[in-house]
């Protein structure tokens, strides 16, 4: 069963079969419990010298902690406050690793991606908000997007600098 979980062969079937039956709070509790158990198993496998198992459990534990697929983990490390759907949006736009945030034209492109995501998700569903309130909400969301873009770029630069200092 552990190998099936590590290779994610049964997780999709489990989620597909049980997700409608369980409330979201229960899914959060299950995810947290799985994260804690994976951590215990990781420590146990390291202490017993099962390095291969430990190296397989470490990314699984990170995925359980953040609730994202493995291709989104490098982005999640940069922005702890970003939601999985926001990370997926960035990933689909071409930001697949921290190095993609380092180019000089990354910020305008990043702001555009975040603004399109926000407009599709929030502003189209304003719930009858008047024009002034909608404009103010758009300004607030634009500031949040700019702050997130700046944090992502700073985090990517810090990670690149740390790698350079380590000699990688």
Short mmCIF file of C-alpha atoms in Angstrom, two decimals:
data_model
loop_
_atom_site.label_atom_id
_atom_site.label_comp_id
_atom_site.label_asym_id
_atom_site.label_seq_id
_atom_site.Cartn_x
_atom_site.Cartn_y
_atom_site.Cartn_z
CA UNK A 1 0.00 0.00 0.00
CA UNK A 2 2.86 2.39 0.83
CA UNK A 3 4.38 1.91 -2.61
CA UNK A 4 1.00 2.49 -4.24
CA UNK A 5 0.68 5.74 -2.30
CA UNK A 6 4.23 6.79 -3.14
CA UNK A 7 3.60 6.26 -6.82
CA UNK A 8 0.12 7.80 -6.49
CA UNK A 9 -1.62 4.91 -8.17
CA UNK A 10 -4.66 4.77 -5.90
CA UNK A 11 -4.96 8.35 -4.70
CA UNK A 12 -6.98 9.50 -7.72
CA UNK A 13 -9.44 6.63 -7.32
CA UNK A 14 -9.75 7.31 -3.59
CA UNK A 15 -10.40 11.01 -4.08
CA UNK A 16 -12.77 10.45 -7.00
CA UNK A 17 -14.82 7.91 -5.04
CA UNK A 18 -14.92 9.65 -1.66
CA UNK A 19 -14.62 13.41 -2.26
CA UNK A 20 -18.36 14.06 -2.76
CA UNK A 21 -19.21 12.14 0.41
CA UNK A 22 -16.90 14.03 2.79
CA UNK A 23 -17.18 17.69 3.83
CA UNK A 24 -14.19 19.97 3.10
CA UNK A 25 -13.20 20.18 6.78
CA UNK A 26 -12.85 16.40 6.87
CA UNK A 27 -10.60 16.50 3.78
CA UNK A 28 -8.39 19.10 5.47
CA UNK A 29 -8.16 16.91 8.58
CA UNK A 30 -7.29 13.86 6.47
CA UNK A 31 -4.63 15.82 4.58
CA UNK A 32 -3.10 17.10 7.83
CA UNK A 33 -3.13 13.59 9.32
CA UNK A 34 -1.50 12.11 6.21
CA UNK A 35 1.16 14.85 6.35
CA UNK A 36 1.92 14.06 10.00
CA UNK A 37 2.07 10.31 9.35
CA UNK A 38 4.35 10.80 6.35
CA UNK A 39 6.64 12.89 8.58
CA UNK A 40 6.79 10.13 11.19
CA UNK A 41 7.49 7.54 8.54
CA UNK A 42 10.18 9.78 7.04
CA UNK A 43 11.98 10.09 10.40
CA UNK A 44 11.59 6.36 11.03
CA UNK A 45 12.98 5.41 7.62
CA UNK A 46 15.97 7.77 8.04
CA UNK A 47 16.81 6.33 11.45
CA UNK A 48 16.67 2.79 10.11
CA UNK A 49 18.89 3.71 7.18
CA UNK A 50 16.27 3.32 4.47
CA UNK A 51 17.55 6.30 2.49
CA UNK A 52 15.78 5.32 -0.73
CA UNK A 53 12.42 5.25 1.04
CA UNK A 54 13.19 8.53 2.81
CA UNK A 55 14.03 10.21 -0.49
CA UNK A 56 10.66 9.06 -1.88
CA UNK A 57 8.74 10.18 1.19
CA UNK A 58 10.18 13.69 1.37
CA UNK A 59 8.44 15.05 -1.76
CA UNK A 60 5.23 13.22 -0.86
CA UNK A 61 5.27 14.86 2.56
CA UNK A 62 5.79 18.29 0.99
CA UNK A 63 2.90 17.70 -1.38
CA UNK A 64 0.67 16.66 1.50
CA UNK A 65 1.74 19.74 3.47
CA UNK A 66 0.91 22.19 0.69
CA UNK A 67 -1.85 20.25 -1.08
CA UNK A 68 -0.34 20.58 -4.56
CA UNK A 69 0.86 18.30 -7.34
CA UNK A 70 4.58 17.66 -7.62
CA UNK A 71 5.13 20.03 -10.56
CA UNK A 72 3.86 22.91 -8.40
CA UNK A 73 6.17 22.29 -5.42
CA UNK A 74 9.01 24.57 -6.63
CA UNK A 75 6.53 27.44 -6.96
CA UNK A 76 4.87 26.71 -3.61
CA UNK A 77 8.21 27.08 -1.85
CA UNK A 78 8.44 30.64 -3.19
CA UNK A 79 4.98 31.79 -2.16
CA UNK A 80 3.49 30.20 0.91
CA UNK A 81 0.36 32.37 0.71
CA UNK A 82 -0.47 31.44 -2.89
CA UNK A 83 -3.36 29.05 -3.36
CA UNK A 84 -2.97 25.86 -5.40
CA UNK A 85 -5.21 27.34 -8.12
CA UNK A 86 -3.01 30.45 -8.31
CA UNK A 87 0.09 28.26 -8.56
CA UNK A 88 -1.56 26.25 -11.33
CA UNK A 89 -2.34 29.47 -13.19
CA UNK A 90 1.32 30.57 -12.92
CA UNK A 91 2.53 27.13 -13.97
CA UNK A 92 0.23 27.09 -17.00
CA UNK A 93 1.53 30.55 -17.97
CA UNK A 94 5.09 29.23 -18.11
CA UNK A 95 6.38 29.91 -14.59
CA UNK A 96 7.43 26.31 -13.98
CA UNK A 97 10.45 26.96 -11.75
CA UNK A 98 11.93 29.76 -9.66
CA UNK A 99 14.40 30.70 -12.40
CA UNK A 100 11.51 31.88 -14.59
CA UNK A 101 10.89 34.74 -12.15
CA UNK A 102 14.41 36.12 -12.63
CA UNK A 103 14.15 37.57 -16.13
CA UNK A 104 13.81 41.34 -16.43
CA UNK A 105 10.38 41.10 -18.08
CA UNK A 106 9.00 38.61 -15.54
CA UNK A 107 7.20 41.20 -13.39
CA UNK A 108 4.96 42.71 -16.11
CA UNK A 109 4.11 39.25 -17.45
CA UNK A 110 3.46 37.98 -13.93
CA UNK A 111 1.18 40.93 -13.18
CA UNK A 112 -0.71 40.26 -16.40
CA UNK A 113 -1.18 36.57 -15.54
CA UNK A 114 -2.36 37.37 -12.01
CA UNK A 115 -4.70 40.12 -13.24
CA UNK A 116 -6.28 37.81 -15.82
CA UNK A 117 -6.76 35.14 -13.18
CA UNK A 118 -8.29 37.60 -10.74
CA UNK A 119 -10.59 39.12 -13.35
CA UNK A 120 -11.81 35.70 -14.45
CA UNK A 121 -12.32 34.52 -10.91
CA UNK A 122 -13.47 37.52 -8.88
CA UNK A 123 -14.52 40.49 -10.93
CA UNK A 124 -16.90 38.57 -13.18
CA UNK A 125 -18.80 37.55 -10.06
CA UNK A 126 -19.14 40.88 -8.32
CA UNK A 127 -22.56 40.03 -6.92
CA UNK A 128 -24.26 43.26 -7.90
CA UNK A 129 -21.55 45.59 -6.58
CA UNK A 130 -21.86 49.14 -7.89
CA UNK A 131 -19.26 50.64 -10.22
CA UNK A 132 -17.30 52.56 -7.55
CA UNK A 133 -17.07 49.57 -5.24
CA UNK A 134 -16.03 47.33 -8.12
CA UNK A 135 -13.33 49.82 -9.18
CA UNK A 136 -12.00 50.03 -5.61
CA UNK A 137 -12.01 46.24 -5.38
CA UNK A 138 -10.08 46.05 -8.65
CA UNK A 139 -7.48 48.50 -7.26
CA UNK A 140 -7.11 46.46 -4.06
CA UNK A 141 -6.69 43.24 -6.04
CA UNK A 142 -4.14 44.91 -8.33
CA UNK A 143 -2.11 45.97 -5.25
CA UNK A 144 -2.31 42.42 -3.89
CA UNK A 145 -1.13 41.07 -7.26
CA UNK A 146 1.79 43.54 -7.32
CA UNK A 147 2.79 42.58 -3.77
CA UNK A 148 2.63 38.88 -4.61
CA UNK A 149 4.64 39.39 -7.81
CA UNK A 150 7.31 41.29 -5.90
CA UNK A 151 7.47 38.60 -3.18
CA UNK A 152 7.78 35.84 -5.79
CA UNK A 153 10.60 37.68 -7.57
CA UNK A 154 12.43 38.44 -4.28
CA UNK A 155 12.09 34.82 -3.16
CA UNK A 156 13.39 33.55 -6.52
CA UNK A 157 16.37 35.92 -6.30
CA UNK A 158 17.09 34.82 -2.73
CA UNK A 159 16.94 31.17 -3.76
CA UNK A 160 19.24 31.79 -6.74
CA UNK A 161 21.67 33.67 -4.50
CA UNK A 162 21.64 30.86 -1.92
CA UNK A 163 22.31 28.29 -4.67
CA UNK A 164 25.17 30.40 -5.97
CA UNK A 165 26.67 30.68 -2.47
CA UNK A 166 26.41 26.92 -2.00
CA UNK A 167 28.22 26.45 -5.29
CA UNK A 168 25.45 24.63 -7.14
#
